[in-house]
Amino acid sequence: MKPVFLGLLWCLFAVSGWADETIDRIVAQVGDDPILETELLQAAMLEAQNSGIDLSKDDSKLDSLKHQVLKSIVDFRVLLEVAKKDTNIKVAEAEAKGKADEDYQRMSRQVGGEAALAERFGMPTRKIKKTLEDNARNQLYVQRYSESKLNNLRVTKEEVEKFWKDNQSQFPELPPAIRLENILITVKPTDESRTNALKRADSIATLAQHGSDFAELAKKLSDDEMSAKTGGDLGESTRGTFLPEFEAASFKLSEDGISDPIETSYGFHIIKLHWKRGNKFHVSHILVSLRPTASDSAATKLLVKNISDSLKAGIAFEKLAKTYSHDIETASRNGDMGWFDKSKIPDQFAEPVKSLKLGEWVGPITIKGGFHFLKLAESRDRRKPDIKLDWDRIERIAQANARTDAYQKLVDNLRKDVFIQFRK
């Protein structure tokens, strides 16, 4: 479990903004930094909201929430006090500003715009941005300090086994589940499709580079449906998030620069760089995907028929998946998609597979993105967890538990060297 306070950007923001305007009782002090009763109450109420606790119906939990949140605030400020004194921990002002800008845009979208955000917090845009910059800087200090102390933490096989032995009775039963295998066949565009896509991308890039609103172009023309909704915005990212050719083009741009079309396996991208700070950057993009021609579709349908005939002839599903599937990730595992809780099977697969018996397959199923063949490879009834069958799951939980313990030990040790005072 992560520290409550570290995960609440809205809470951090509300606390900072409120504290500047309010004079009231000090409930604790860390170093020279006081914690006010009003900001503690505000933070506890926001934590209740995030946890789904309705304090209007049951306010008996408020005191325990305040105690929990106060501890998290103190822990955070202890780490911040130490991190700022550590000469190995660096936070560039430009990086803090970039993160704050990203937070500001996201929060504005959440409440319906900049005016709504200013109204919600009762302060001008200038002050909101300043508060966010302070928060971003502090978060980066604490994050980097914590990572420098905890990132190399790994649990051993023996530690996982001990964790399982000590906590086995607390693990809930696992719901009924199935393991699916998949063959995905998509329409592979030809050179003609590529030429047509490049022409479209060139025309869009020209519009964007000559002053047309990039976000509006993305909303109307981008083939990336998810990012198109937010004007092509891909948010703050770190090197290694995207394809190498996409990132190389992004880092060559100057801030607010717009690229010529960049080709990747997804099609052609027009990229706008908002900012870059070290290995972090913030971009938006417009995707122009390759649209298949009639002859491309005909060739794909022939391949789909051949796979169907091969399956009917008894050719192993796994062999065909490895050879022909266009889903690169699952093809490398002979089509294995992994386990799904029966109640959480993706909607597009739920109906086709519900009547399958073990070892049976169904397809082709036409779903946006291609043609699927699905096989029911394994099935499990509701059962208790088993360390052999569920090693990966148990190891992840043990790792998270070890990090939580190490985090708390780190803070407890640091508390000895930081002035902390609680006031009644």
Coordinates of C-alpha atoms in Angstrom, one line a residue:
M1 CA 0.0 0.0 0.0
K2 CA 1.4 3.4 -1.0
P3 CA 1.5 6.2 1.6
V4 CA -1.9 7.9 1.4
F5 CA -0.6 11.4 1.2
L6 CA 1.8 10.7 -1.7
G7 CA -1.0 9.6 -4.0
L8 CA -3.3 12.6 -3.6
L9 CA -2.4 15.5 -6.0
W10 CA -5.8 17.2 -5.3
C11 CA -5.1 16.8 -1.6
L12 CA -1.6 18.3 -1.9
F13 CA -3.0 21.2 -3.9
A14 CA -5.9 21.9 -1.6
V15 CA -3.7 21.7 1.4
S16 CA -1.2 24.2 0.0
G17 CA -3.8 26.6 -1.3
W18 CA -5.8 26.6 1.9
A19 CA -2.7 26.9 4.2
D20 CA -1.7 30.2 2.5
E21 CA -5.0 31.8 3.3
T22 CA -5.9 30.4 6.7
I23 CA -4.7 31.2 10.2
D24 CA -5.7 28.5 12.7
R25 CA -4.4 26.0 15.2
I26 CA -1.2 24.2 14.5
V27 CA -1.6 20.4 15.0
A28 CA 2.0 19.4 14.2
Q29 CA 5.3 20.8 13.1
V30 CA 8.1 19.1 10.9
G31 CA 11.3 21.1 11.0
D32 CA 10.2 24.7 10.5
D33 CA 7.1 23.6 8.6
P34 CA 3.7 23.8 10.5
I35 CA 0.7 21.6 9.7
L36 CA -2.6 23.4 10.3
E37 CA -5.8 21.9 11.6
T38 CA -7.7 23.2 8.6
E39 CA -5.4 21.6 6.1
L40 CA -5.5 18.3 8.0
L41 CA -9.3 18.3 8.0
Q42 CA -9.4 19.2 4.3
A43 CA -6.9 16.4 3.5
A44 CA -8.9 13.8 5.6
M45 CA -12.2 14.8 3.8
L46 CA -10.5 14.3 0.4
E47 CA -9.1 11.0 1.5
A48 CA -12.6 10.0 2.6
Q49 CA -13.9 11.0 -0.9
N50 CA -11.1 9.0 -2.6
S51 CA -11.9 5.9 -0.4
G52 CA -15.7 6.1 -1.0
I53 CA -16.5 7.0 2.6
D54 CA -19.6 9.2 3.1
L55 CA -18.8 11.2 6.2
S56 CA -22.3 12.8 6.0
K57 CA -23.8 9.4 6.8
D58 CA -21.1 8.2 9.2
D59 CA -18.7 10.8 10.7
S60 CA -17.3 8.3 13.2
K61 CA -14.4 7.5 10.9
L62 CA -13.2 11.1 10.7
D63 CA -11.0 10.9 13.7
S64 CA -9.2 7.8 12.5
L65 CA -8.9 9.2 9.0
K66 CA -7.3 12.4 10.4
H67 CA -4.9 10.3 12.4
Q68 CA -3.9 8.3 9.3
V69 CA -3.6 11.3 7.1
L70 CA -1.6 13.3 9.6
K71 CA 0.9 10.5 9.8
S72 CA 1.2 10.5 6.0
I73 CA 1.6 14.3 5.9
V74 CA 4.4 14.1 8.5
D75 CA 6.1 11.2 6.7
F76 CA 6.0 13.1 3.5
R77 CA 7.5 16.3 5.1
V78 CA 10.2 14.3 6.9
L79 CA 11.3 12.8 3.5
L80 CA 11.1 16.3 1.9
E81 CA 13.2 17.8 4.6
V82 CA 15.9 15.2 4.2
A83 CA 15.7 15.1 0.4
K84 CA 16.3 18.8 0.0
K85 CA 19.5 18.5 2.1
D86 CA 20.8 15.6 0.0
T87 CA 23.2 17.0 -2.5
N88 CA 22.7 14.0 -4.8
I89 CA 19.0 14.8 -5.3
K90 CA 18.4 17.3 -8.0
V91 CA 15.2 18.8 -9.3
A92 CA 15.4 21.3 -12.1
E93 CA 13.0 24.3 -12.0
A94 CA 12.1 23.7 -15.6
E95 CA 11.1 20.1 -14.8
A96 CA 8.9 21.1 -11.9
K97 CA 7.3 23.7 -14.1
G98 CA 6.7 21.1 -16.8
K99 CA 5.1 18.7 -14.4
A100 CA 3.0 21.5 -12.9
D101 CA 1.8 22.5 -16.4
E102 CA 0.7 18.9 -17.0
D103 CA -1.1 18.7 -13.7
Y104 CA -2.8 22.1 -14.4
Q105 CA -4.1 20.9 -17.8
R106 CA -5.3 17.6 -16.4
M107 CA -7.1 19.2 -13.4
S108 CA -8.7 21.8 -15.8
R109 CA -10.0 19.0 -18.0
Q110 CA -11.4 17.1 -14.9
V111 CA -13.5 20.1 -13.8
G112 CA -14.5 21.5 -17.2
G113 CA -11.9 24.2 -17.9
E114 CA -9.6 26.8 -16.5
A115 CA -12.5 29.1 -15.3
A116 CA -14.1 26.2 -13.4
L117 CA -10.8 25.3 -11.8
A118 CA -10.3 28.9 -10.6
E119 CA -13.9 29.0 -9.3
R120 CA -13.5 25.6 -7.5
F121 CA -10.4 26.8 -5.5
G122 CA -11.4 30.4 -5.2
M123 CA -8.0 31.8 -6.5
P124 CA -6.6 33.2 -9.7
T125 CA -4.9 31.1 -12.3
R126 CA -1.5 32.6 -11.5
K127 CA -1.8 31.4 -7.9
I128 CA -3.0 28.0 -8.9
K129 CA 0.0 27.5 -11.1
K130 CA 2.4 28.7 -8.5
T131 CA 0.9 26.3 -5.9
L132 CA 1.1 23.4 -8.4
E133 CA 4.8 24.3 -9.1
D134 CA 5.6 24.1 -5.4
N135 CA 3.8 20.8 -5.1
A136 CA 5.4 19.3 -8.2
R137 CA 8.9 20.3 -6.9
N138 CA 8.2 18.8 -3.5
Q139 CA 6.8 15.6 -5.0
L140 CA 9.9 15.2 -7.3
Y141 CA 12.3 15.6 -4.4
V142 CA 10.5 13.0 -2.3
Q143 CA 10.0 10.6 -5.3
R144 CA 13.7 10.8 -6.2
Y145 CA 14.9 10.4 -2.7
S146 CA 12.6 7.4 -2.1
E147 CA 13.6 5.7 -5.3
S148 CA 17.3 6.2 -4.5
K149 CA 16.8 4.2 -1.3
L150 CA 14.2 1.6 -2.4
N151 CA 14.5 1.0 -6.1
N152 CA 17.0 -1.9 -5.7
L153 CA 14.8 -3.7 -3.2
R154 CA 14.0 -7.3 -4.4
V155 CA 12.4 -10.2 -2.6
T156 CA 14.2 -13.5 -2.7
K157 CA 12.5 -16.9 -3.3
E158 CA 12.8 -17.7 0.4
E159 CA 11.2 -14.4 1.4
V160 CA 8.3 -15.0 -1.0
E161 CA 7.8 -18.5 0.5
K162 CA 7.9 -17.1 4.1
F163 CA 5.5 -14.3 3.1
W164 CA 3.1 -17.0 1.8
K165 CA 3.5 -19.1 4.9
D166 CA 2.8 -16.2 7.2
N167 CA -0.1 -14.7 5.2
Q168 CA -1.7 -17.7 3.4
S169 CA -4.9 -17.6 5.5
Q170 CA -5.5 -13.9 4.5
F171 CA -5.5 -14.6 0.7
P172 CA -9.1 -14.7 -0.6
E173 CA -10.3 -17.4 -2.9
L174 CA -9.7 -16.9 -6.6
P175 CA -12.8 -16.7 -8.8
P176 CA -13.5 -19.1 -11.7
A177 CA -11.1 -18.3 -14.5
I178 CA -10.2 -19.4 -18.1
R179 CA -7.0 -19.2 -20.1
L180 CA -7.5 -18.2 -23.7
E181 CA -5.3 -18.5 -26.8
N182 CA -5.7 -16.1 -29.7
I183 CA -4.8 -15.8 -33.4
L184 CA -5.3 -12.2 -34.7
I185 CA -5.2 -11.5 -38.4
T186 CA -5.3 -7.8 -39.4
V187 CA -5.5 -6.3 -42.9
K188 CA -1.9 -5.7 -44.0
P189 CA -1.7 -2.5 -46.2
T190 CA 0.3 -2.5 -49.4
D191 CA 2.6 0.2 -50.8
E192 CA -0.5 1.9 -52.3
S193 CA -2.0 2.3 -48.9
R194 CA 1.3 3.7 -47.5
T195 CA 1.5 6.3 -50.3
N196 CA -2.1 7.4 -49.6
A197 CA -1.5 7.7 -45.9
L198 CA 1.7 9.7 -46.4
K199 CA -0.2 12.2 -48.6
R200 CA -2.8 12.6 -45.9
A201 CA -0.2 13.0 -43.2
D202 CA 1.8 15.6 -45.3
S203 CA -1.3 17.7 -45.7
I204 CA -2.2 17.6 -42.0
A205 CA 1.4 18.5 -41.0
T206 CA 1.4 21.4 -43.4
L207 CA -1.8 22.8 -41.8
A208 CA -0.4 22.3 -38.3
Q209 CA 3.0 23.9 -39.1
H210 CA 1.3 27.0 -40.6
G211 CA -0.8 27.9 -37.6
S212 CA -3.9 25.6 -37.5
D213 CA -4.9 24.6 -34.0
F214 CA -3.1 21.3 -33.4
A215 CA -5.6 20.0 -30.8
E216 CA -8.5 20.7 -33.1
L217 CA -6.8 18.9 -36.0
A218 CA -6.2 15.9 -33.7
K219 CA -9.8 15.8 -32.6
K220 CA -11.1 15.8 -36.2
L221 CA -8.4 13.9 -38.1
S222 CA -6.3 11.6 -35.8
D223 CA -6.8 7.9 -36.2
D224 CA -5.7 7.4 -32.5
E225 CA -9.2 7.5 -31.0
M226 CA -8.1 7.6 -27.4
S227 CA -5.8 10.6 -27.6
A228 CA -7.9 12.4 -30.2
K229 CA -10.5 13.0 -27.5
T230 CA -7.9 15.2 -25.7
G231 CA -6.5 16.9 -28.7
G232 CA -3.8 14.3 -29.3
D233 CA -2.3 14.9 -25.8
L234 CA -0.1 11.9 -24.7
G235 CA 0.8 13.5 -21.4
E236 CA 4.1 13.6 -19.6
S237 CA 6.3 10.6 -20.5
T238 CA 9.8 9.2 -19.9
R239 CA 12.2 7.9 -22.5
G240 CA 11.4 4.3 -23.3
T241 CA 7.6 4.8 -23.2
F242 CA 7.1 5.0 -27.0
L243 CA 8.6 3.4 -30.1
P244 CA 12.3 4.5 -30.6
E245 CA 11.6 6.3 -33.9
F246 CA 8.8 8.3 -32.3
E247 CA 10.9 9.4 -29.3
A248 CA 13.9 10.2 -31.5
A249 CA 11.7 12.6 -33.6
S250 CA 10.2 14.1 -30.4
F251 CA 13.5 14.9 -28.9
K252 CA 14.8 16.6 -32.1
L253 CA 12.0 19.1 -31.9
S254 CA 12.3 22.5 -30.1
E255 CA 9.5 23.3 -27.6
D256 CA 6.2 23.9 -29.4
G257 CA 7.8 22.5 -32.6
I258 CA 5.8 20.3 -34.9
S259 CA 7.3 17.5 -36.9
D260 CA 7.0 16.3 -40.5
P261 CA 5.2 12.9 -40.7
I262 CA 7.2 10.2 -38.8
E263 CA 6.6 6.6 -39.7
T264 CA 6.2 3.8 -37.2
S265 CA 4.4 0.4 -37.2
Y266 CA 1.2 2.3 -36.4
G267 CA 1.3 4.6 -39.4
F268 CA 2.4 8.2 -39.7
H269 CA 2.6 10.6 -36.7
I270 CA 2.7 14.4 -36.7
I271 CA 4.2 15.2 -33.3
K272 CA 4.0 18.4 -31.3
L273 CA 6.6 18.8 -28.5
H274 CA 5.3 20.8 -25.5
W275 CA 8.5 20.5 -23.5
K276 CA 11.4 18.2 -22.7
R277 CA 13.4 18.1 -19.5
G278 CA 16.2 15.5 -19.3
N279 CA 14.6 12.1 -20.0
K280 CA 11.1 13.4 -19.6
F281 CA 9.0 15.0 -22.3
H282 CA 5.4 16.0 -23.1
V283 CA 4.0 15.5 -26.6
S284 CA 0.8 15.5 -28.6
H285 CA 0.4 13.6 -31.8
I286 CA -1.9 13.1 -34.8
L287 CA -1.9 9.5 -36.1
V288 CA -2.6 8.8 -39.8
S289 CA -3.0 5.0 -40.1
L290 CA -2.6 3.0 -43.3
R291 CA -6.1 2.4 -44.7
P292 CA -6.2 -0.9 -46.7
T293 CA -7.3 -1.1 -50.3
A294 CA -9.8 -3.6 -51.6
S295 CA -7.0 -5.9 -52.7
D296 CA -5.4 -5.8 -49.3
S297 CA -8.8 -6.9 -47.7
A298 CA -9.1 -9.7 -50.2
A299 CA -5.7 -11.1 -49.4
T300 CA -6.5 -11.0 -45.7
K301 CA -9.8 -12.8 -46.1
L302 CA -7.9 -15.5 -48.0
L303 CA -5.4 -15.9 -45.2
V304 CA -8.3 -16.1 -42.6
K305 CA -10.0 -18.9 -44.7
N306 CA -6.7 -20.8 -44.9
I307 CA -6.3 -20.7 -41.1
S308 CA -9.9 -21.8 -40.6
D309 CA -9.4 -24.7 -42.9
S310 CA -6.1 -25.6 -41.2
L311 CA -7.7 -25.6 -37.8
K312 CA -10.6 -27.8 -39.1
A313 CA -7.9 -30.2 -40.5
G314 CA -6.4 -30.6 -37.0
I315 CA -3.3 -28.3 -37.3
A316 CA -2.3 -27.3 -33.8
F317 CA -3.8 -23.9 -32.8
E318 CA -0.5 -22.9 -31.1
K319 CA 1.5 -23.6 -34.2
L320 CA -0.7 -21.4 -36.4
A321 CA -0.7 -18.7 -33.7
K322 CA 3.1 -18.6 -33.6
T323 CA 3.3 -18.6 -37.5
Y324 CA 0.5 -16.3 -38.6
S325 CA -0.9 -14.2 -35.7
H326 CA -0.4 -10.4 -36.1
D327 CA -0.6 -9.9 -32.3
I328 CA 3.2 -9.8 -31.8
E329 CA 3.1 -10.2 -28.0
T330 CA 0.8 -13.3 -27.9
A331 CA 2.3 -14.8 -31.0
S332 CA 5.6 -15.1 -29.2
R333 CA 3.8 -17.2 -26.6
N334 CA 2.0 -19.4 -29.1
G335 CA -1.1 -17.3 -28.9
D336 CA -1.4 -17.4 -25.0
M337 CA -3.5 -14.4 -23.7
G338 CA -3.2 -15.5 -20.1
W339 CA -5.9 -16.0 -17.5
F340 CA -9.2 -14.1 -17.3
D341 CA -11.7 -14.1 -14.4
K342 CA -14.9 -15.4 -16.0
S343 CA -16.7 -12.2 -14.8
K344 CA -14.0 -10.0 -16.4
I345 CA -13.6 -11.4 -19.9
P346 CA -13.3 -8.6 -22.4
D347 CA -16.8 -7.8 -23.8
Q348 CA -15.8 -8.6 -27.4
F349 CA -14.7 -12.1 -26.4
A350 CA -17.2 -13.0 -23.7
E351 CA -20.1 -14.1 -25.9
P352 CA -18.1 -16.1 -28.4
V353 CA -16.2 -18.1 -25.8
K354 CA -19.0 -18.8 -23.2
S355 CA -20.2 -22.0 -24.9
L356 CA -16.7 -23.4 -25.7
K357 CA -15.6 -26.7 -24.1
L358 CA -12.0 -27.3 -23.1
G359 CA -9.8 -27.4 -26.2
E360 CA -12.4 -26.0 -28.6
W361 CA -11.9 -23.0 -30.7
V362 CA -14.2 -20.4 -32.4
G363 CA -13.6 -18.0 -35.3
P364 CA -13.1 -16.0 -37.3
I365 CA -14.7 -13.3 -35.1
T366 CA -14.7 -9.9 -36.7
I367 CA -13.7 -7.2 -34.2
K368 CA -12.5 -3.8 -34.9
G369 CA -8.8 -4.3 -35.5
G370 CA -9.0 -7.6 -37.3
F371 CA -10.2 -11.2 -37.3
H372 CA -9.8 -13.4 -34.2
F373 CA -9.7 -17.1 -33.6
L374 CA -10.0 -18.0 -29.9
K375 CA -9.3 -21.3 -28.1
L376 CA -10.3 -22.3 -24.6
A377 CA -7.0 -23.7 -23.4
E378 CA -7.6 -24.2 -19.7
S379 CA -10.4 -23.6 -17.1
R380 CA -10.4 -23.4 -13.3
D381 CA -13.2 -23.4 -10.8
R382 CA -13.3 -21.1 -7.8
R383 CA -10.3 -22.2 -5.7
K384 CA -7.9 -21.3 -3.0
P385 CA -4.6 -19.7 -4.1
D386 CA -1.7 -22.1 -4.6
I387 CA 1.9 -21.0 -4.4
K388 CA 3.0 -23.1 -7.4
L389 CA 0.1 -22.0 -9.6
D390 CA 0.0 -18.4 -8.5
W391 CA 3.7 -17.7 -7.9
D392 CA 3.8 -14.5 -10.0
R393 CA 0.8 -13.0 -8.2
I394 CA 2.1 -13.9 -4.7
E395 CA 5.6 -12.6 -5.6
R396 CA 4.1 -9.2 -6.7
I397 CA 2.2 -8.9 -3.4
A398 CA 5.2 -9.9 -1.4
Q399 CA 7.3 -7.3 -3.3
A400 CA 4.8 -4.5 -2.6
N401 CA 4.6 -5.5 1.0
A402 CA 8.4 -5.4 1.3
R403 CA 8.5 -2.0 -0.3
T404 CA 5.9 -0.7 2.2
D405 CA 7.8 -2.0 5.1
A406 CA 11.1 -0.6 3.8
Y407 CA 9.5 2.8 3.2
Q408 CA 8.2 2.9 6.7
K409 CA 11.5 1.8 8.2
L410 CA 13.2 4.5 6.1
V411 CA 10.9 7.2 7.4
D412 CA 11.1 6.0 11.0
N413 CA 14.9 6.2 10.8
L414 CA 14.8 9.7 9.3
R415 CA 12.4 10.9 12.0
K416 CA 15.2 10.6 14.5
D417 CA 17.1 13.4 12.9
V418 CA 14.2 15.7 12.1
F419 CA 12.4 18.0 14.6
I420 CA 8.8 16.7 14.9
Q421 CA 6.2 18.0 17.3
F422 CA 2.6 17.1 17.7
R423 CA 0.3 19.5 19.5
K424 CA -3.0 18.7 21.2

